[in-house]
Coordinates of C-alpha atoms and ligand atoms in Angstrom, one line a residue:
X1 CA 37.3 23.1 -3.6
X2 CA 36.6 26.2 -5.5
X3 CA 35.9 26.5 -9.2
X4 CA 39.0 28.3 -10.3
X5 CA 38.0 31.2 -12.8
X6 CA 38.4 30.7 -16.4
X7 CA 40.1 32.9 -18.3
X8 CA 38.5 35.5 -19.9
X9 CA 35.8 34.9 -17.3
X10 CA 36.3 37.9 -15.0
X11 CA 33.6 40.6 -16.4
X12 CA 31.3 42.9 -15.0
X13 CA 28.1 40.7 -15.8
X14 CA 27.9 38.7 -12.5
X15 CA 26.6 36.0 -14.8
X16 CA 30.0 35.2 -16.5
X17 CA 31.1 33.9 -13.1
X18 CA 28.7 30.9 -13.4
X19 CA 31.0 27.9 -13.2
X20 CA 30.7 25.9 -16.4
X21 CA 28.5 22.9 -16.5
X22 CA 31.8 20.6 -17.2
X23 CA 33.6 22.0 -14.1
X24 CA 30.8 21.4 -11.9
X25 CA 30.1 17.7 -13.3
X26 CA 34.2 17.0 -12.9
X27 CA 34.2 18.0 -8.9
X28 CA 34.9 14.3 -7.4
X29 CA 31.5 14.5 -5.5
X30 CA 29.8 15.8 -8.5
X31 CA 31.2 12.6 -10.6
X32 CA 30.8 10.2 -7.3
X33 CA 27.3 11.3 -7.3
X34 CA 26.6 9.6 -10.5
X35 CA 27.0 6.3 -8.6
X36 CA 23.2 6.3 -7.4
X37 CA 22.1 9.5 -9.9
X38 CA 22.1 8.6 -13.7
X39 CA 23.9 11.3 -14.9
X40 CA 21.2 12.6 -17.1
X41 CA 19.8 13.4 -13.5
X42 CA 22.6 15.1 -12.2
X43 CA 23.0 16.9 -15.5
X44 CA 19.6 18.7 -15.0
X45 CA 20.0 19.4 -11.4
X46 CA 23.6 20.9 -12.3
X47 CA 21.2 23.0 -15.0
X48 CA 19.0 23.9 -12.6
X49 CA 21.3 25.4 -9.8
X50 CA 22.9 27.1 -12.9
X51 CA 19.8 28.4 -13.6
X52 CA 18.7 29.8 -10.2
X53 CA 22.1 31.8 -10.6
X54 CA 20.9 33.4 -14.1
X55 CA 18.0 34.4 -12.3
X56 CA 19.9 36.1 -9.9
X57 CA 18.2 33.8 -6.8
X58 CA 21.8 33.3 -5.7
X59 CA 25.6 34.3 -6.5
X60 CA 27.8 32.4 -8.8
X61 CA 29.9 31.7 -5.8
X62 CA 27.1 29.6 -4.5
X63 CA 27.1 27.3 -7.6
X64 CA 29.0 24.8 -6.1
X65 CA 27.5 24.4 -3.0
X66 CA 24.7 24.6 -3.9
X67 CA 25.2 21.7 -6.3
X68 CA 26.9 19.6 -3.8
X69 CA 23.9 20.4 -1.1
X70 CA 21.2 19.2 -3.7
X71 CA 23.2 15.8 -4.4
X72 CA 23.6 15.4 -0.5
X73 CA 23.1 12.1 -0.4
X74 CA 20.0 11.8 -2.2
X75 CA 19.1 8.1 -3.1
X76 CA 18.1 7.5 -6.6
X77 CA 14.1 7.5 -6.0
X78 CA 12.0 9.8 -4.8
X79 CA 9.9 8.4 -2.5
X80 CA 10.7 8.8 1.2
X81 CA 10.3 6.6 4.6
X82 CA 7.8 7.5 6.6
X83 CA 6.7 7.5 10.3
X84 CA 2.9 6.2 10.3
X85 CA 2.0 8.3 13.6
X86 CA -1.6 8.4 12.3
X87 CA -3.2 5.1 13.6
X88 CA -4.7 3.8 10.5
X89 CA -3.1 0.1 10.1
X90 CA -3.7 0.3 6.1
X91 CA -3.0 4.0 5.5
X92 CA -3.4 3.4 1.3
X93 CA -1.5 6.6 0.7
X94 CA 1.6 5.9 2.7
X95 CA 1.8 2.6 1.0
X96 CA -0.7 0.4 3.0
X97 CA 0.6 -2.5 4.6
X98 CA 4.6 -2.3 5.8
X99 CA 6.9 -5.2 4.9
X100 CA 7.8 -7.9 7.6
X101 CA 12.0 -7.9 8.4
X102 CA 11.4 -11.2 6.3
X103 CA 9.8 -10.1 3.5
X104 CA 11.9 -7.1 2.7
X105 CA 14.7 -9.6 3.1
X106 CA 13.2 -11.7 0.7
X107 CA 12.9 -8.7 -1.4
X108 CA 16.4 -8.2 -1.4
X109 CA 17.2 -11.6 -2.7
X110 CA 15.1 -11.6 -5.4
X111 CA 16.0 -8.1 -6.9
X112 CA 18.5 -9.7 -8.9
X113 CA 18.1 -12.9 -10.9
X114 CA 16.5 -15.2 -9.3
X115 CA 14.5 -18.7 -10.0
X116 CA 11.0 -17.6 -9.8
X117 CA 10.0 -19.6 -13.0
X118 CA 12.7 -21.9 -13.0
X119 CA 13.8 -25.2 -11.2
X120 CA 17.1 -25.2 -10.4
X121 CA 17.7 -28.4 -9.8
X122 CA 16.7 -30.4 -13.0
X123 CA 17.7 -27.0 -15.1
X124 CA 14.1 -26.9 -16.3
X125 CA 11.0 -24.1 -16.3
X126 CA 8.9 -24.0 -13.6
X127 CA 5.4 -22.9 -12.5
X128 CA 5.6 -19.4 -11.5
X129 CA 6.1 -18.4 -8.3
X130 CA 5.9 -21.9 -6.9
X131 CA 6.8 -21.1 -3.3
X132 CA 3.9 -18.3 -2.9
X133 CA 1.8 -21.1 -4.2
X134 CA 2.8 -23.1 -1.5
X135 CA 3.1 -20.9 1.0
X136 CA -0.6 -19.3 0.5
X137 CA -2.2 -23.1 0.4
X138 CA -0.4 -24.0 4.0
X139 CA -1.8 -20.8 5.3
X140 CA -4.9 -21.7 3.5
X141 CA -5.5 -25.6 3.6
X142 CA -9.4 -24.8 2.9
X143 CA -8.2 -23.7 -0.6
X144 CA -7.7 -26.8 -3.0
X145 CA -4.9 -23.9 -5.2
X146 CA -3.8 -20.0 -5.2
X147 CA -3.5 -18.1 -8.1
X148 CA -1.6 -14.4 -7.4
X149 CA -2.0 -11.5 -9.3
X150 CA -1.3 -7.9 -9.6
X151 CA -3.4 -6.2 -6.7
X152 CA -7.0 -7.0 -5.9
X153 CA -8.6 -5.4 -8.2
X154 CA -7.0 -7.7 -11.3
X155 CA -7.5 -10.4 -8.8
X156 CA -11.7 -9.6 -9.4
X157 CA -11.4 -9.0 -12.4
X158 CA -9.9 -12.0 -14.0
X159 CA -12.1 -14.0 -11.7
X160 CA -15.2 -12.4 -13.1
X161 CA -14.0 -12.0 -16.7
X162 CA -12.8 -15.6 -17.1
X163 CA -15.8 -17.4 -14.6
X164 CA -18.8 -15.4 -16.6
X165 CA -17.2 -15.5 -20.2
X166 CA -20.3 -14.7 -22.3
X167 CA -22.7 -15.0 -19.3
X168 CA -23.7 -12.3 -16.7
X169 CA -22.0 -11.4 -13.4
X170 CA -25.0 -11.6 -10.6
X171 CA -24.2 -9.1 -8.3
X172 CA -26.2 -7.0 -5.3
X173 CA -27.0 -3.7 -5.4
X174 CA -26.3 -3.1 -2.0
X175 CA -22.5 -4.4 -3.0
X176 CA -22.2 -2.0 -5.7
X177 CA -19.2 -0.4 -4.3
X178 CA -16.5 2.2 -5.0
X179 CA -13.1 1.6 -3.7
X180 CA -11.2 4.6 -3.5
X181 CA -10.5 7.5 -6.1
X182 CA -12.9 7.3 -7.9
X183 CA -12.9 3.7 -9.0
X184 CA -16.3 1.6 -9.0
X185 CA -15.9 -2.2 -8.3
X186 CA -19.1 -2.1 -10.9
X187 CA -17.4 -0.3 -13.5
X188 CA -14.5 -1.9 -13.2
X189 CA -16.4 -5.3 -13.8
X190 CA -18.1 -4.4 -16.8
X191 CA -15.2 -2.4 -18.5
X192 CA -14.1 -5.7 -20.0
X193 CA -17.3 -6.4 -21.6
X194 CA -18.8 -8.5 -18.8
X195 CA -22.7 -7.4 -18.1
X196 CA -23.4 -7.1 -15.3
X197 CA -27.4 -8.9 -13.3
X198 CA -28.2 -6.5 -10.8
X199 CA -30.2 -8.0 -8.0
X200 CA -32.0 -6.5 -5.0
X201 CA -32.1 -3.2 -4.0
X202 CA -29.7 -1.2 -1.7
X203 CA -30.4 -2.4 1.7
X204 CA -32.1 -5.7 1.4
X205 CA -31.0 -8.8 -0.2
X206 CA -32.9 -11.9 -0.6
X207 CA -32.3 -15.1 -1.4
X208 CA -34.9 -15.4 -3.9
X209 CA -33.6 -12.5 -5.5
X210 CA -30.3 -14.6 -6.6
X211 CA -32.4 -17.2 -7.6
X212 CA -34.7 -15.6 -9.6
X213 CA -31.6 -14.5 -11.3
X214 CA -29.8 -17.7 -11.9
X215 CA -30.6 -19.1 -15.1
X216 CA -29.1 -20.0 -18.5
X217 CA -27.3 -16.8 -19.9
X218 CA -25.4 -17.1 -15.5
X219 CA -21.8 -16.4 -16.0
X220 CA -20.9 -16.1 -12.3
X221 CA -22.7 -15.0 -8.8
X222 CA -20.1 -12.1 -7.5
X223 CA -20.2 -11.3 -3.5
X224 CA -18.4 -8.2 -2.5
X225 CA -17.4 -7.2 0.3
X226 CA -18.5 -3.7 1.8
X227 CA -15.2 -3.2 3.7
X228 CA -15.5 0.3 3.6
X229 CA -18.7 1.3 4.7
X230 CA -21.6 -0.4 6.5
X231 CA -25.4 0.3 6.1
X232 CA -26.9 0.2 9.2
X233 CA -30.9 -0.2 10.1
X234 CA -33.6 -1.9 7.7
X235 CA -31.2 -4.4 5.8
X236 CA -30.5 -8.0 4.6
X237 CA -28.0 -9.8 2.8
X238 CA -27.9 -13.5 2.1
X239 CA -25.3 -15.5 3.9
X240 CA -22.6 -16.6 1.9
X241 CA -23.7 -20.5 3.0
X242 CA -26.7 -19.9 2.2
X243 CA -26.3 -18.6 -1.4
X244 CA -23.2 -21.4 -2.1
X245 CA -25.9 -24.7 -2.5
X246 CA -28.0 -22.8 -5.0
X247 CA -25.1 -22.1 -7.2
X248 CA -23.9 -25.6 -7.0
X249 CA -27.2 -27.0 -8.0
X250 CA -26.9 -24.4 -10.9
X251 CA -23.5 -25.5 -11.8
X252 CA -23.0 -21.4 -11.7
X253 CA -19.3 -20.2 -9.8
X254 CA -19.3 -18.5 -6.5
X255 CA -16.9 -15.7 -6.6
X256 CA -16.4 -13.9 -3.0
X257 CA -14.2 -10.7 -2.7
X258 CA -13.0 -10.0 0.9
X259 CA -11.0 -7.5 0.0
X260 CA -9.0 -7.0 3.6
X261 CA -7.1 -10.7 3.3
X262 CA -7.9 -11.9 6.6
X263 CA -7.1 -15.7 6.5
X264 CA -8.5 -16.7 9.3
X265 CA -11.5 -15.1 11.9
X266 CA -10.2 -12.4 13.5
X267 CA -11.2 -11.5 17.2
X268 CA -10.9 -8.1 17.3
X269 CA -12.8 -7.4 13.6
X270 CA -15.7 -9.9 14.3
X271 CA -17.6 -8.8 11.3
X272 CA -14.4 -8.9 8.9
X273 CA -14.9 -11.7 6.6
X274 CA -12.2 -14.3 6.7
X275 CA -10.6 -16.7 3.4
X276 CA -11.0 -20.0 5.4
X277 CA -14.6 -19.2 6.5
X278 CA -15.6 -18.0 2.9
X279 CA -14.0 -21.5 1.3
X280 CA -15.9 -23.5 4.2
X281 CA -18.9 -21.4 3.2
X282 CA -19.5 -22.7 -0.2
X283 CA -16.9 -19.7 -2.2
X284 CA -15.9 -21.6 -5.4
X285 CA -12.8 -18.8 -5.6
X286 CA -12.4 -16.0 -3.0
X287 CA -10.4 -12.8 -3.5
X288 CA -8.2 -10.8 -1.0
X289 CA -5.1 -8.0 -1.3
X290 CA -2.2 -8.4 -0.4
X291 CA -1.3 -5.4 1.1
X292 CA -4.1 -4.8 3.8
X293 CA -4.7 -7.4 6.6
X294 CA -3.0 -10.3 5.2
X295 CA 0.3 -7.4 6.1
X296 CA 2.3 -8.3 2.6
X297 CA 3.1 -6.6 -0.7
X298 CA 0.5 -5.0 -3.1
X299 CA -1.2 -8.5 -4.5
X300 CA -4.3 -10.1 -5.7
X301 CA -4.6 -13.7 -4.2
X302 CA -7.5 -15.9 -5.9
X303 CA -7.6 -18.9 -3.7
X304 CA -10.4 -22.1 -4.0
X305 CA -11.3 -24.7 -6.1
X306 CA -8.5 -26.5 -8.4
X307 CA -10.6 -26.3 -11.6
X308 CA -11.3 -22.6 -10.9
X309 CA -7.9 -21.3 -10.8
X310 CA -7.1 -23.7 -13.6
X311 CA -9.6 -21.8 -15.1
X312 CA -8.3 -18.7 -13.9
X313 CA -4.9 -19.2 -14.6
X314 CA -5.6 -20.1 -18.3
X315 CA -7.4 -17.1 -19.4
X316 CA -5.7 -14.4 -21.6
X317 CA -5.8 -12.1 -19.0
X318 CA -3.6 -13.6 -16.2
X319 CA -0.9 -12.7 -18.3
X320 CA -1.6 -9.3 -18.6
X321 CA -2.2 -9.2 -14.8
X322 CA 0.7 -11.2 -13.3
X323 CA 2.4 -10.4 -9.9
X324 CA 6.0 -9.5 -10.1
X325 CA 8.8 -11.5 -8.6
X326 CA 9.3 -9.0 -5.9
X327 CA 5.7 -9.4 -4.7
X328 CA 5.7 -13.1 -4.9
X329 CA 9.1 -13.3 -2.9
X330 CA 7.7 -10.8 -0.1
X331 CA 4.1 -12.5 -0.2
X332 CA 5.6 -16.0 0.3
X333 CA 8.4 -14.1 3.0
X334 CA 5.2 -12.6 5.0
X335 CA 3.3 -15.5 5.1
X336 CA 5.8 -18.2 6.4
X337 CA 6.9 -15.6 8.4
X338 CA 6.5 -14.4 11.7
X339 CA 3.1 -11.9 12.5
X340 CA 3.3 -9.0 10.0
X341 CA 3.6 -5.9 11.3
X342 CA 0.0 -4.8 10.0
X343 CA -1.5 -7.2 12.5
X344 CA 0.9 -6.6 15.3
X345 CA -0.4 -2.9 15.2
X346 CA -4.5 -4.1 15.6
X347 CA -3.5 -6.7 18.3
X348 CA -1.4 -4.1 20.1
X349 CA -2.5 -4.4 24.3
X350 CA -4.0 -0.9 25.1
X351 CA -2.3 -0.9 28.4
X352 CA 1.2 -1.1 26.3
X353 CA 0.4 1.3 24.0
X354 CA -0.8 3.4 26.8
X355 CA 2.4 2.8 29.1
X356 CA 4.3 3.7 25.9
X357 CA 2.4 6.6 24.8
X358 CA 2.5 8.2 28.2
X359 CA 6.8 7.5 28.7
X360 CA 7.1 9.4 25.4
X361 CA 4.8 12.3 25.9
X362 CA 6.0 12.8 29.0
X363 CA 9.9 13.1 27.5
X364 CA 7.7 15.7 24.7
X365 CA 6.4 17.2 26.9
X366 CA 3.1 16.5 25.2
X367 CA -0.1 15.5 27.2
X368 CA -1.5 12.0 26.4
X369 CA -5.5 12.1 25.0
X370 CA -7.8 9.3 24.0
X371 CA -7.4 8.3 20.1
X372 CA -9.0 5.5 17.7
X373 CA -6.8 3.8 15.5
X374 CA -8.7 2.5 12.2
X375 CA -7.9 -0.3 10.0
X376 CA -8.2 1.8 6.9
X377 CA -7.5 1.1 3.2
X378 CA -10.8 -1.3 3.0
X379 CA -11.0 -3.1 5.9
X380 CA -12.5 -2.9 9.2
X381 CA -14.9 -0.7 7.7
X382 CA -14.1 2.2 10.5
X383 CA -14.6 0.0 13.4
X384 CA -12.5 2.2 16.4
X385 CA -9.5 0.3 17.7
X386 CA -9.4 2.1 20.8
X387 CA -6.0 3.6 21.3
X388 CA -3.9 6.7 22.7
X389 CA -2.1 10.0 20.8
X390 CA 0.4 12.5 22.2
X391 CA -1.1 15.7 21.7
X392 CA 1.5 18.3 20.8
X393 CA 1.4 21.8 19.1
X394 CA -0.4 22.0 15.4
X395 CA 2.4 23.7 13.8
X396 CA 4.7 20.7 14.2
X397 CA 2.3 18.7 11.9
X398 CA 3.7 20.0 8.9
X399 CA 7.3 20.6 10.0
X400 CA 7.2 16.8 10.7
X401 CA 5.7 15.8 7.2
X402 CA 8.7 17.5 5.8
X403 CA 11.3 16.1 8.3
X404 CA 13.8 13.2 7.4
X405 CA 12.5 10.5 8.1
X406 CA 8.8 12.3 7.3
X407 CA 6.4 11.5 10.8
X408 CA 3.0 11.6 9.3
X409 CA 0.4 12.4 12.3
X410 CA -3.2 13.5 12.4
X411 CA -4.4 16.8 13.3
X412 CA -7.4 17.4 15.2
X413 CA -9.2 19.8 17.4
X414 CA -6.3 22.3 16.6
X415 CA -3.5 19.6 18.0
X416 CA -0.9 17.4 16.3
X417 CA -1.8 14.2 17.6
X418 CA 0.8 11.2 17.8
X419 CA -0.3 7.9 17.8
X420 CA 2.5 5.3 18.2
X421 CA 0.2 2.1 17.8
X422 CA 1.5 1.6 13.9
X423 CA 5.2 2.2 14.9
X424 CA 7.3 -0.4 16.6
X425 CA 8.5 0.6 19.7
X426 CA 12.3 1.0 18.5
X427 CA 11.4 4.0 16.5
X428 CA 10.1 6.0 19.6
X429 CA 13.7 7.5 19.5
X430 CA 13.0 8.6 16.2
X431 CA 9.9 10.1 16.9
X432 CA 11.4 12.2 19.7
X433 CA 14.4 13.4 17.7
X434 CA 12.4 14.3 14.5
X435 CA 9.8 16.2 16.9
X436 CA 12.6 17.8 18.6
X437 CA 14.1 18.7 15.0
X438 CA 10.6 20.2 14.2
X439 CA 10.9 22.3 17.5
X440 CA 13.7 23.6 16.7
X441 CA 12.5 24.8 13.1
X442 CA 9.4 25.8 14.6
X443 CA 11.5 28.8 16.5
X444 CA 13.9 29.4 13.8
X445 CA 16.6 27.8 15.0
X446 CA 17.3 25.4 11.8
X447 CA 16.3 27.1 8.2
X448 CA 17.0 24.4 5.9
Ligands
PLP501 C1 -9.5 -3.1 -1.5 C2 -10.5 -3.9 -2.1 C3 -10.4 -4.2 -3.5 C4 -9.3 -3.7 -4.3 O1 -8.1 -4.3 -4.0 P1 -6.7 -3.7 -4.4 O2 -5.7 -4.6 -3.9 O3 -6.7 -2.3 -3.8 O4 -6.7 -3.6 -5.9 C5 -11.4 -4.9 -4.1 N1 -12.5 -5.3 -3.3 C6 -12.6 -5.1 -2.0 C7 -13.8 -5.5 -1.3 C8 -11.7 -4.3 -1.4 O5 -11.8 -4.0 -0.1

């Protein structure tokens, strides 16, 4: 439907032909549009199509269109699904861990009001996400309660901030480690005032050197788990049993960070700690994410002794760290769930993923090559999941990034290499229609 002319508006200056900013927002798509767009939002992109006609980028004529091609359907965020073709399980960038059918369900339930601090049935307040609570301590029954937080890193640092109050943190230097962009498990201990006891020395560990340490002015003995590197060669740490009866005996708190969220040993990661292990170990309170292994939402779960997270719970800064209702519906949705998605992906057969990989290259046309998987994001600390990729031509990597949905591969050796193993098998159609889009770009045939 074309923006009839205005009067007064036919003139020699191209420009006057610019349908008005009212006329554009009245279209019935335009207005409809407003449904998912605020329409401060589709205000400014009416602006900004108006202003690509100023510049002379395109004609007045093409106002409209344009306008009603940049609303397409464009959902209210800005954040896009992806395709995880790259292998890594807990890819931090692409969101890490990806919801269970369950717990995006749950997710959906809670999004409006909902009772996560309220008892419905006598009409009167309740603990806080009750039913994570309960669902983390049947997963868990080595754990006397649960405690969830923000993300991980809240999770370690209320535990150390509320466990050494004015006393030190004990901590190895061969655990002194940095996480991810920048940020410094160390730092991010000590940036609430906390001082830190630094014991041994990069590679070895004693015993005696936690000992020696323990003494009066002990807040809290802090384990950390190296999840994402390993030293290798001359080292020694002290078993996590071995270091829990000294810090009994010295009435001092054993805090262990796991990081990945494993719950129980897992076969395939033998040297991935594990919470029931840790708590069976001696760990007064252990910490884990939600969002790598464990397969749920971004979390921090404190799980041990009941005094501890009484402890924990209590402090000041639980408040300031406290997990949203969406997370705790999702977390308590992935746990009493079935197997997250996360850990379908490591425990995928090879001969599956093989079988798979080879039907869809062969419908590609791509050739099928030898590729790791990795559990990523802190976990697994790069231990190869041996695996399968469709190699196909480097210049669809980026045409795919860009596709809708985006397919996210690796490239490597000059290739574009496909690895299915963190996809489930119904979205192989995908996969083949968004590469064949991305062919199809590739020779020109589609330009927008
Ligand atoms: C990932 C990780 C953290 C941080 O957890 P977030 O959930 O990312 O905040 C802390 N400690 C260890 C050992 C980790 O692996």
């Amino acid at each position: 439907m074309p923006v009839p002319a205005q009067p007064g508006e036919e003139s020699t200056d191209p420009r006057r032909r610019i349908p008005r900013t009212d006329h554009l927002l009245a279209h019935p798509a335009v207005a409809a549009a407003s449904g998912t767009m605020g329409e401060r939002v589709v205000r400014d992109l009416v602006r900004a199509v108006q202003a690509r006609a100023r510049a002379g980028e395109i004609t007045p004529e093409q106002v409209q269109d344009e306008v009603l091609a940049a609303l397409g359907d464009r959902p209210a965020g800005s954040l896009r699904p992806v395709l995880n073709a790259t292998g890594v399980l807990v890819h931090t960038n692409l969101g890490r861990a990806p919801l269970s059918p369950a717990a995006r369900e749950a997710l959906r339930d809670a999004a409006g009001y909902t009772d996560v601090e309220f008892d419905l049935a006598t009409g009167a307040r309740a603990r806080r996400g009750a039913g994570a609570r309960a669902a983390l301590l049947a997963a868990c029954p080595d754990a006397e309660d649960a405690l969830v937080v923000n993300n991980g890193a809240a999770a370690l640092l209320l535990a150390t901030t509320a466990l050494a109050g004015t006393g030190e943190v004990v901590l190895s230097r061969g655990e002194m480690i940095e996480i991810g962009a920048g940020f410094r498990l160390p730092d991010l201990i000590a940036s609430t005032g906390a001082r830190l006891h630094e014991v041994g020395t990069t590679n070895r560990t004693h015993l005696v050197d936690y000992t020696d340490a323990l003494g009066p002015g002990t807040g809290c003995v802090l384990r950390i788990h190296t999840s994402n590197y390993r030293i290798i060669g001359f080292t020694s740490e002290v078993p996590l049993a071995e270091l829990a009866g000294p810090c009994r005996d010295a009435a001092v708190p054993l805090i262990a960070d796991l990081g990945s969220g494993l719950l129980a040993p897992e076969a395939l990661l033998p040297d991935e700690p594990d919470v029931a292990t840790a708590l069976r170990d001696g760990a007064d309170v252990v910490v884990v994410s939600g969002d790598k292994l464990l397969g749920g939402p971004q979390a921090g779960i404190l799980l041990g002794r009941a005094d501890v997270i009484a402890r924990l719970a209590r402090h000041p800064l639980a408040r300031a760290v406290r997990a949203d209702k969406l997370a705790l519906a999702a977390l308590e949705a992935t746990l009493d769930g079935p197997v997250p998605p996360v850990l379908d992906a490591l425990r995928t057969v090879p001969a599956v993923l093989r079988e798979r990989t080879a039907r869809l290259a062969a419908e590609l046309d791509g050739t099928v090559v030898p590729h790791a998987g990795r559990v990523g994001g802190g976990g697994g600390a790069e231990v190869p999941l041996p695996g399968w990729a469709i190699s196909l031509e480097v210049e669809l990597a980026g045409l795919l990034r860009i596709g809708d949905p985006a397919v996210v591969t690796t490239v490597q050796g000059g290739r574009c290499l496909l690895d299915l193993r963190c996809l489930p098998a119904e979205d192989d159609e995908r996969v083949a229609r968004a590469v064949a889009i991305a062919r199809s770009r590739a020779a020109g045939e589609v330009d927008r």
